[in-house]
Amino acid sequence: MDERWGAYIHPRDRARLGREWRAALAQEPPGLFETTFRVRAADGSYRHVSTRCVPILRNGRAEEWIAATDDVEDTWSASLRERLLAEIAQVSGEGLDDSFAAVVKAIVPELADACVIMLLDNEEWPLPEHVAVTARRAASSTRHGLPAGPPLRGQTVVISDTVRDVLASRTPRTLRLPAGEGVPPGIVPAVTEQWLRSADATSVTLYPLVAEDIVLGYAATSANGDAPAPGPADTRLMQRIFRSSERPIRKSLDLQRARRTALRLQHAHLTSPPDVPGANLAACYEPASSANEIGGDWYDAVIHADGTLVLDVGDVSGHDLTAATAMGQLRSMLRGLAWNNGPECMPSTVLAMLEDAAEGLDIASFTTAVHARLQRRPAGAWHMTWSNAGHPPPLLVPARADPYFLTGAHADPPLCVAPVLPRTSHHHTIAPGDTLLLYTDGLIETPTASLDEGQHRLLTAAAHQRGSPLSDLLDSLQRSLSDNRDDIALIAFRSDPPSSETEDPPHTPRRTSPSRG
């Protein structure tokens, strides 16, 4: 170790090492110098060493230093690996993108200057030949001091043969980037290529990402500025980190698959509403944005042979596959009970029968629902009879008056809460041109606002969208009111306006009258 020894220290360690050395010299008398840093070996790779250096004092000055230095690469790698995996495991219950975000945050800047995760959109493996395969950027991180990375949204790339070879062989590959040249096309999205060039990337290393023998995509790490390209030891350590993170990634995959299954189950049940003579129907279902949130919301619409329309909306408690399964069972039973008991069966009676079946079959412990029956009357009006089992009240938007909620005169509890209590049917007349909205609480309930505030926002938004087509109305309400934390089911009914163009006087809300079922 002579005056040139600093040239053998890893560029990322030189400044820190200098500060610690000067701090030891500045002590009176000079004190112990103890640190860990990376030294370049003869083959060009870097290894971690730990040194402990003490001064030999003469006349109060440090005339000599005696140091003992150990190669601690294996110990350092094991310790880092355990720490990084502990960080990754903390978010193992999150979605796939969130889990990979924890991975890149853990390895930058310890093992790389920057890292981007690219997930394949194609689930088929091996990848189909002569077919373009797209990967999207799911997570990224850059060390402090580099330019800010581009946003994640909309970043995709059609992968190159180089990426295909890495995925097929499941072996990392380092691409050295000559000065002034960027990364080859088909490795990362175009905006990331531009970022690598602006951040003076000198190399990019590709790592396949595999979980349960499923090739998910690949990671691209970079060395920037004066940082050397990763050596064999660095690459092996990074591989171990990615492989060891398979457990939390696999858990995220399981959650993602469960969510897909639940969504397929829900969409299989939530069919398009039927055509209704004398009226229009529209419905939609919007799942929660979180990968873990798969709920039990549903809507339904059935027409009896005599033209009576039955509308349902409901919400099974819980946000998992169990809730989605219970939703499917309850919706099917409610539809069957309403059909088999005919159009004259009171909605309160139908809900009481559904509650008895759900209790007896132990399907769901807590469910809210609105079951409504609409029968056409002369002059285009519709008579609505409904029963509400602890659900947010239906919203009526009159053609020429302010919207209001159909609360009824008696509040019934949710299903399977107090099955011995009788249920109530309510009545109301829907005038020509009026709009009825049934919805679930995800539309109006947020963590930052009370239910009353949410209902007030719904009244205001519905008034502004009064004349919109039903599909536009539902889309506008969902976008303006929901924070996407919970799933939402919506179904809207609008009676045909009167054929006469003469303007009627403003519609005055009528009081609803309850009847015991």
XYZ file of C-alpha atoms in Angstrom:
517
model
C 0.000 0.000 0.000
C 1.754 3.118 -1.263
C 0.540 6.504 -2.472
C -1.324 4.778 -5.317
C -3.402 2.482 -3.109
C -6.560 4.630 -3.500
C -6.777 3.646 -7.156
C -7.594 0.084 -6.074
C -10.557 1.119 -3.897
C -14.059 0.863 -5.348
C -15.099 4.295 -6.681
C -18.232 4.279 -4.504
C -16.140 3.747 -1.346
C -13.302 6.256 -1.893
C -14.997 9.403 -0.585
C -16.313 7.679 2.540
C -12.969 6.015 3.216
C -11.201 9.379 2.961
C -13.624 11.005 5.409
C -13.204 8.235 7.966
C -9.399 8.312 7.657
C -9.270 12.080 8.166
C -11.586 11.794 11.161
C -9.239 9.247 12.768
C -6.213 11.514 12.142
C -7.999 14.561 13.561
C -8.420 12.978 16.978
C -6.019 14.028 19.763
C -4.184 11.761 19.903
C -4.967 9.992 16.585
C -7.475 7.213 17.188
C -8.536 3.839 15.919
C -9.428 3.547 12.213
C -11.848 0.696 11.524
C -13.982 0.260 8.406
C -15.118 -2.039 5.586
C -14.580 -1.251 1.919
C -14.123 -2.870 -1.474
C -10.725 -3.536 -3.050
C -10.076 -4.510 -6.667
C -8.483 -7.914 -7.096
C -6.082 -8.989 -9.839
C -8.940 -10.299 -12.018
C -10.700 -6.907 -11.916
C -13.471 -7.919 -9.514
C -14.032 -6.256 -6.136
C -14.125 -7.927 -2.751
C -15.132 -6.540 0.626
C -12.353 -6.297 3.209
C -12.500 -5.193 6.813
C -9.519 -3.349 8.288
C -8.621 -2.328 11.827
C -5.782 0.209 11.981
C -4.100 1.595 15.143
C -1.441 4.356 15.372
C 2.087 4.026 16.805
C 2.589 7.281 18.691
C 5.927 9.021 19.190
C 5.987 12.360 20.932
C 2.205 12.536 20.585
C 2.251 12.013 16.838
C 1.236 9.011 14.760
C 4.554 8.002 13.192
C 3.294 4.628 11.989
C 0.039 2.698 11.631
C -0.337 -1.019 12.055
C -3.327 -2.637 10.299
C -4.925 -6.062 10.252
C -7.137 -6.634 7.219
C -9.474 -9.573 6.513
C -11.341 -10.631 3.384
C -14.990 -10.561 4.526
C -16.710 -10.976 1.163
C -18.602 -14.130 2.113
C -19.683 -12.778 5.494
C -20.669 -9.418 4.005
C -22.667 -11.074 1.208
C -24.553 -13.324 3.641
C -25.347 -10.412 5.953
C -26.514 -8.197 3.093
C -28.619 -10.976 1.648
C -30.387 -11.558 4.973
C -31.027 -7.835 5.444
C -32.366 -7.315 1.937
C -34.649 -10.324 2.160
C -35.991 -9.056 5.483
C -36.854 -5.764 3.771
C -38.525 -7.553 0.872
C -40.500 -9.850 3.183
C -42.107 -6.862 4.892
C -44.271 -6.255 1.827
C -44.789 -9.871 0.814
C -48.557 -9.504 1.161
C -48.738 -6.775 -1.458
C -49.311 -7.086 -5.179
C -46.726 -8.254 -7.675
C -45.676 -4.737 -8.669
C -45.382 -3.689 -5.013
C -43.240 -6.703 -4.196
C -40.856 -5.952 -7.047
C -40.786 -2.301 -5.993
C -39.486 -3.508 -2.616
C -36.857 -5.621 -4.394
C -35.427 -2.740 -6.425
C -35.515 -0.415 -3.441
C -33.540 -2.955 -1.426
C -30.759 -3.583 -3.952
C -30.225 0.097 -4.947
C -27.675 1.463 -4.132
C -26.151 -1.531 -2.306
C -25.699 -3.669 -5.415
C -26.457 -1.412 -8.374
C -26.738 2.241 -9.326
C -30.161 1.658 -10.864
C -32.563 -1.223 -11.396
C -35.701 -1.644 -13.473
C -38.093 -4.615 -13.398
C -39.713 -5.616 -16.698
C -42.642 -8.057 -16.510
C -43.784 -10.025 -19.553
C -47.322 -9.476 -20.794
C -47.211 -12.946 -22.353
C -47.865 -15.820 -19.919
C -47.043 -18.546 -22.438
C -43.711 -20.318 -21.961
C -41.537 -21.018 -23.854
C -42.128 -17.740 -25.634
C -43.785 -18.202 -29.031
C -41.355 -17.854 -31.917
C -41.776 -15.128 -34.533
C -44.343 -13.381 -32.320
C -43.694 -9.996 -30.736
C -43.602 -10.252 -26.927
C -44.091 -7.104 -24.875
C -42.756 -6.357 -21.405
C -43.878 -3.506 -19.173
C -41.873 -1.643 -16.576
C -43.294 -2.599 -13.177
C -40.795 -1.043 -10.763
C -37.551 0.915 -10.750
C -35.126 2.670 -8.432
C -32.029 4.873 -8.846
C -29.348 5.853 -6.380
C -29.089 9.352 -5.010
C -27.100 11.661 -7.240
C -28.379 10.306 -10.563
C -31.067 12.022 -12.653
C -34.632 11.257 -11.591
C -36.037 8.246 -13.386
C -38.988 8.572 -15.794
C -42.523 7.784 -14.553
C -43.752 4.205 -14.755
C -46.945 4.793 -16.696
C -47.046 3.542 -20.278
C -43.510 2.139 -20.404
C -43.365 -0.996 -22.552
C -40.901 -2.589 -24.940
C -41.023 -5.390 -27.508
C -38.220 -7.602 -26.223
C -35.194 -8.361 -28.377
C -33.499 -11.666 -29.130
C -30.943 -10.797 -26.437
C -33.661 -10.738 -23.788
C -35.179 -13.934 -25.179
C -31.796 -15.671 -24.868
C -31.404 -14.504 -21.242
C -34.876 -15.799 -20.378
C -34.405 -19.082 -22.228
C -31.026 -19.803 -20.630
C -32.013 -18.251 -17.290
C -28.481 -16.890 -17.110
C -27.554 -13.232 -16.444
C -25.762 -11.254 -19.118
C -23.800 -8.015 -18.832
C -23.824 -5.583 -21.758
C -20.974 -3.070 -21.695
C -21.890 0.323 -23.107
C -19.050 2.152 -24.882
C -18.807 5.875 -24.221
C -21.446 7.799 -26.121
C -23.480 4.702 -27.003
C -26.793 3.709 -25.482
C -28.284 0.364 -24.588
C -29.262 -1.798 -27.603
C -32.938 -1.585 -28.615
C -35.419 -4.097 -27.248
C -33.900 -4.200 -23.762
C -35.781 -1.439 -21.941
C -38.442 1.111 -22.989
C -37.318 4.084 -25.070
C -37.629 6.557 -22.172
C -35.441 4.300 -20.041
C -32.882 4.111 -22.871
C -32.764 7.908 -22.845
C -32.385 7.942 -19.071
C -29.477 5.482 -19.157
C -27.710 7.662 -21.699
C -28.288 10.839 -19.653
C -27.137 9.077 -16.468
C -23.865 7.955 -18.120
C -24.539 4.235 -17.836
C -21.406 2.174 -18.552
C -23.018 -1.265 -18.394
C -26.402 -2.976 -18.106
C -26.854 -6.459 -16.646
C -29.956 -8.557 -17.350
C -31.266 -11.077 -14.794
C -34.149 -13.502 -15.484
C -36.968 -13.401 -12.936
C -38.435 -16.815 -12.215
C -40.985 -17.958 -9.627
C -42.395 -21.487 -9.378
C -40.637 -22.272 -12.660
C -42.652 -19.471 -14.278
C -40.617 -16.887 -16.166
C -42.131 -13.575 -15.090
C -39.739 -11.196 -16.820
C -36.300 -9.773 -16.163
C -34.414 -7.169 -14.171
C -32.007 -4.702 -15.769
C -29.389 -3.167 -13.456
C -26.909 -0.507 -14.459
C -23.490 0.764 -13.420
C -23.161 4.498 -13.997
C -20.352 7.012 -14.177
C -17.099 5.696 -12.706
C -18.723 2.556 -11.268
C -17.219 -0.645 -12.739
C -19.361 -3.294 -14.388
C -20.397 -6.039 -11.963
C -17.948 -8.884 -11.632
C -18.798 -12.595 -11.329
C -19.164 -12.342 -7.546
C -21.526 -9.348 -7.861
C -23.617 -11.159 -10.440
C -23.857 -14.307 -8.320
C -24.949 -12.302 -5.286
C -27.606 -10.492 -7.284
C -28.854 -13.813 -8.630
C -29.149 -15.134 -5.084
C -31.132 -12.052 -4.063
C -33.604 -12.481 -6.920
C -33.897 -16.222 -6.315
C -34.349 -15.800 -2.579
C -37.110 -13.256 -3.132
C -39.099 -15.975 -4.883
C -41.160 -16.728 -1.762
C -42.751 -13.266 -1.372
C -43.062 -12.988 -5.139
C -44.805 -16.361 -5.236
C -47.230 -15.166 -2.558
C -47.990 -12.104 -4.649
C -48.507 -14.366 -7.656
C -50.990 -16.459 -5.689
C -52.892 -13.334 -4.697
C -52.867 -12.134 -8.276
C -54.200 -15.465 -9.512
C -56.901 -15.463 -6.831
C -57.911 -11.985 -7.889
C -58.083 -13.015 -11.540
C -60.205 -16.011 -10.596
C -62.523 -13.837 -8.535
C -62.852 -11.279 -11.308
C -63.625 -14.000 -13.849
C -66.203 -15.394 -11.418
C -67.781 -11.993 -10.926
C -67.839 -11.104 -14.601
C -69.370 -14.497 -15.359
C -72.234 -13.624 -13.005
C -72.557 -9.931 -13.850
C -74.132 -10.314 -17.245
C -75.349 -7.473 -19.440
C -78.778 -6.181 -18.376
C -81.731 -7.194 -20.591
C -83.706 -4.943 -22.922
C -86.734 -3.488 -21.127
C -89.727 -2.237 -23.148
C -90.556 1.292 -22.030
C -87.269 1.861 -20.198
C -83.481 1.740 -20.417
C -81.016 -0.182 -18.259
C -77.258 0.123 -17.773
C -74.899 -1.539 -15.333
C -71.204 -1.740 -14.569
C -68.788 -3.376 -12.169
C -65.425 -1.810 -11.268
C -62.947 -3.861 -9.190
C -60.768 -2.221 -6.568
C -57.403 -0.940 -7.759
C -55.458 -2.935 -5.172
C -54.290 -6.356 -6.284
C -55.442 -7.800 -2.963
C -58.959 -6.386 -3.033
C -61.438 -8.786 -4.616
C -64.869 -8.128 -3.205
C -68.390 -9.468 -3.194
C -70.380 -6.698 -4.919
C -73.011 -7.612 -7.493
C -75.952 -6.367 -9.529
C -78.702 -8.241 -11.367
C -81.739 -7.625 -13.567
C -84.476 -10.124 -14.512
C -87.702 -9.664 -16.528
C -90.744 -11.803 -15.741
C -93.027 -13.022 -18.479
C -95.613 -10.289 -17.698
C -92.976 -7.529 -18.123
C -92.240 -7.034 -14.410
C -88.619 -6.010 -13.944
C -86.588 -7.159 -10.942
C -83.429 -5.262 -9.980
C -80.873 -6.300 -7.376
C -77.698 -4.896 -5.923
C -75.714 -6.396 -3.047
C -72.448 -6.563 -1.188
C -70.986 -9.541 0.679
C -68.556 -8.510 3.422
C -64.901 -9.317 2.840
C -62.337 -8.742 0.122
C -61.164 -12.168 -0.954
C -62.063 -15.168 -3.045
C -64.432 -16.384 -0.298
C -66.469 -13.185 -0.584
C -66.571 -13.466 -4.379
C -67.718 -17.095 -4.156
C -70.441 -16.239 -1.629
C -71.536 -13.404 -3.889
C -72.071 -15.818 -6.763
C -74.113 -18.177 -4.592
C -76.304 -15.460 -3.086
C -76.926 -13.746 -6.400
C -77.965 -17.015 -8.013
C -80.256 -17.915 -5.105
C -81.880 -14.467 -5.084
C -82.474 -14.644 -8.818
C -84.013 -18.126 -8.502
C -86.223 -17.176 -5.556
C -87.518 -14.062 -7.319
C -88.268 -15.997 -10.488
C -89.884 -19.047 -8.921
C -92.114 -17.034 -6.590
C -93.435 -14.895 -9.408
C -93.797 -11.163 -10.007
C -96.396 -10.667 -7.274
C -94.160 -11.913 -4.443
C -93.215 -8.987 -2.218
C -89.497 -8.052 -2.194
C -89.429 -8.294 1.603
C -90.618 -11.895 1.357
C -87.972 -12.745 -1.227
C -85.176 -11.285 0.962
C -86.524 -13.157 3.999
C -86.353 -16.423 2.040
C -82.823 -15.594 0.853
C -81.776 -14.888 4.433
C -83.227 -18.185 5.629
C -81.373 -20.102 2.880
C -78.083 -18.273 3.526
C -78.350 -18.998 7.254
C -79.231 -22.651 6.722
C -76.491 -23.238 4.162
C -73.926 -21.115 6.039
C -73.034 -19.161 2.917
C -72.371 -15.650 4.207
C -72.421 -14.108 7.640
C -72.971 -10.466 6.658
C -74.525 -9.236 3.412
C -76.373 -6.072 2.402
C -78.766 -5.959 -0.531
C -81.608 -4.080 -2.208
C -84.242 -6.171 -4.006
C -86.617 -4.103 -6.154
C -89.646 -4.910 -8.300
C -90.773 -2.480 -11.008
C -94.153 -2.841 -12.743
C -95.228 -0.619 -15.612
C -98.326 1.525 -15.224
C -100.373 3.482 -17.764
C -98.927 6.731 -19.179
C -95.343 5.494 -18.870
C -95.030 5.469 -15.068
C -93.567 2.529 -13.139
C -94.567 1.316 -9.680
C -91.534 0.378 -7.626
C -91.655 -1.948 -4.633
C -88.410 -2.675 -2.832
C -86.866 -4.022 0.325
C -83.539 -2.875 1.718
C -81.364 -5.172 3.872
C -78.939 -2.680 5.432
C -77.735 -1.368 2.059
C -77.151 2.256 0.958
C -80.567 3.595 -0.139
C -81.540 3.748 -3.816
C -81.132 7.133 -5.500
C -83.943 8.638 -7.570
C -83.092 11.357 -10.091
C -86.380 12.916 -11.230
C -86.516 14.292 -14.746
C -87.131 17.848 -13.488
C -86.347 17.958 -9.786
C -83.478 17.490 -7.397
C -82.242 13.927 -6.760
C -83.093 12.283 -3.448
C -82.651 8.952 -1.683
C -85.445 6.411 -1.257
C -84.896 5.668 2.398
C -88.301 4.246 3.209
C -89.933 4.628 6.598
C -88.251 1.650 8.261
C -84.626 0.480 8.213
C -84.038 -3.275 8.042
C -80.765 -4.909 9.141
C -78.343 -6.686 6.770
C -78.942 -10.318 5.942
C -77.951 -12.943 8.509
C -77.725 -10.377 11.344
C -81.196 -10.632 12.896
C -83.076 -13.297 10.905
C -86.021 -13.372 13.322
C -87.006 -9.776 12.515
C -89.624 -9.261 9.774
C -88.549 -7.396 6.660
C -90.262 -4.385 5.100
C -91.390 -3.556 1.587
C -91.582 0.064 0.428
C -93.477 1.609 -2.489
C -92.826 4.510 -4.838
C -93.927 5.691 -8.278
C -91.269 6.393 -10.880
C -92.499 9.017 -13.330
C -91.616 9.025 -17.043
C -88.037 10.233 -17.558
C -86.990 9.550 -13.951
C -83.751 7.670 -13.257
C -83.247 5.083 -10.514
C -79.738 4.173 -9.350
C -78.787 1.166 -7.235
C -75.149 1.125 -6.100
C -72.732 -0.348 -3.556
C -70.913 1.580 -0.839
C -67.611 1.693 -2.731
C -69.124 4.556 -4.754
C -69.622 6.873 -1.776
C -67.444 5.607 1.066
C -63.789 6.648 1.438
C -61.390 6.620 4.422
C -61.215 10.434 4.396
C -64.936 11.233 4.214
C -68.034 10.208 6.151
C -70.929 8.323 4.568
C -73.074 11.473 4.765
C -70.443 13.420 2.840
C -70.293 10.684 0.226
C -74.049 10.695 -0.211
C -74.068 14.489 -0.577
C -71.390 14.249 -3.280
C -73.483 11.608 -5.051
C -76.568 13.864 -5.019
C -74.571 16.739 -6.501
C -72.889 14.635 -9.177
C -76.166 12.958 -10.188
C -77.879 16.337 -10.561
C -75.120 17.532 -12.898
C -75.388 14.399 -15.041
C -79.185 14.245 -15.085
C -79.624 14.224 -18.855
C -76.654 12.004 -19.715
C -77.165 8.564 -21.273
C -77.162 5.915 -18.558
C -73.795 4.430 -19.531
C -72.215 7.901 -19.442
C -73.893 8.618 -16.109
C -72.434 5.487 -14.512
C -68.982 6.140 -15.933
C -69.006 9.748 -14.729
C -70.162 8.836 -11.213
C -67.550 6.133 -10.879
C -64.711 8.394 -12.040
C -65.721 11.448 -10.003
C -66.753 9.819 -6.713
C -64.748 6.626 -6.184
C -61.152 6.423 -4.947
C -60.961 2.812 -6.276
C -60.156 1.406 -2.821
C -63.261 -0.781 -2.908
C -65.081 -2.549 -5.700
C -68.273 -0.982 -7.049
C -71.441 -2.389 -8.610
C -73.915 0.002 -10.262
C -77.205 -0.536 -12.076
C -79.396 2.282 -13.386
C -82.999 2.290 -14.657
C -84.627 5.126 -16.595
C -88.250 5.095 -17.657
C -88.948 6.395 -21.139
C -89.907 10.084 -21.158
C -93.467 11.023 -22.143
C -94.089 11.180 -25.868
C -95.619 14.653 -25.568
C -93.198 17.542 -25.825
C -95.259 19.706 -23.452
C -93.435 20.406 -20.239
C -94.944 18.986 -17.090
C -94.778 20.823 -13.764
C -91.762 19.961 -11.614
C -91.966 16.539 -10.059
C -92.434 16.647 -6.299
C -90.913 13.798 -4.265
C -93.521 11.555 -2.725
C -93.277 9.993 0.662
C -92.663 6.283 0.510
C -95.096 4.021 2.288
C -93.870 0.850 4.016
C -95.662 -2.451 4.115
C -94.619 -5.410 6.225
C -93.628 -8.542 4.390
